[in-house]
XYZ file of C-alpha atoms in Angstrom:
76
model
C -15.071 -24.953 5.567
C -11.861 -23.773 3.933
C -10.666 -20.224 4.571
C -10.542 -18.140 1.451
C -7.075 -17.234 0.348
C -6.611 -13.393 0.333
C -4.387 -12.281 -2.597
C -1.085 -10.847 -1.495
C -1.856 -7.404 -3.157
C -5.044 -7.179 -1.123
C -3.202 -8.000 2.080
C -0.738 -5.228 1.295
C -3.635 -2.785 0.607
C -5.448 -3.614 3.801
C -2.279 -3.259 5.835
C -1.365 0.193 4.314
C -5.028 1.369 4.939
C -4.837 0.066 8.509
C -1.722 2.017 9.064
C -3.451 5.128 7.812
C -6.540 4.574 9.986
C -4.253 4.042 13.089
C -2.318 7.213 12.335
C 0.899 5.213 11.795
C 0.956 6.630 8.326
C -0.220 10.393 8.017
C -1.273 12.579 5.072
C 1.962 13.514 3.277
C 3.957 10.589 4.557
C 6.013 8.747 1.997
C 5.635 4.994 1.666
C 8.747 2.603 1.625
C 10.199 1.932 -1.814
C 8.815 -0.854 -3.847
C 12.072 -2.888 -3.210
C 11.511 -2.437 0.506
C 7.909 -3.516 0.257
C 8.646 -6.511 -1.839
C 11.046 -7.563 0.889
C 8.641 -6.850 3.675
C 5.724 -8.749 2.023
C 7.950 -11.422 0.398
C 6.297 -11.042 -3.094
C 7.159 -9.535 -6.392
C 7.319 -5.932 -7.498
C 4.396 -6.173 -9.814
C 2.252 -7.437 -6.782
C 3.336 -4.380 -4.854
C 2.708 -2.124 -7.845
C -0.741 -3.543 -8.171
C -1.582 -2.906 -4.443
C -0.280 0.741 -4.756
C -1.981 1.272 -8.149
C -5.402 0.259 -6.625
C -4.922 2.413 -3.531
C -3.979 5.390 -5.867
C -7.182 4.664 -7.878
C -9.220 4.984 -4.542
C -7.417 8.176 -3.716
C -5.734 6.865 -0.587
C -2.154 7.328 -2.127
C -0.557 9.498 -4.585
C 2.312 8.455 -6.938
C 4.958 11.050 -8.043
C 7.192 9.855 -10.923
C 10.738 9.467 -9.665
C 9.936 10.728 -6.117
C 7.770 7.922 -4.711
C 4.308 7.207 -3.293
C 2.662 9.263 -0.550
C -0.366 9.180 1.574
C -2.917 11.538 0.033
C -3.162 14.922 1.854
C -6.409 15.432 3.849
C -8.820 17.641 1.961
C -8.916 21.248 3.172
């Protein structure tokens, strides 16, 4: 039975969420730039933006125009 292919943006999302769960990325930490992430995942900038946008929709990340993308601070 063939293994389903996971879209690259989902792989990026999963990896970022895993790093947050493991404490490698903490609330308030800034993520690498889009160009750094495109290099790391060997994909296009729109793919990285899609992953980051979906994580922002879920409330996992916060984007700040011109300043970057950060892990959402813990509530409280």
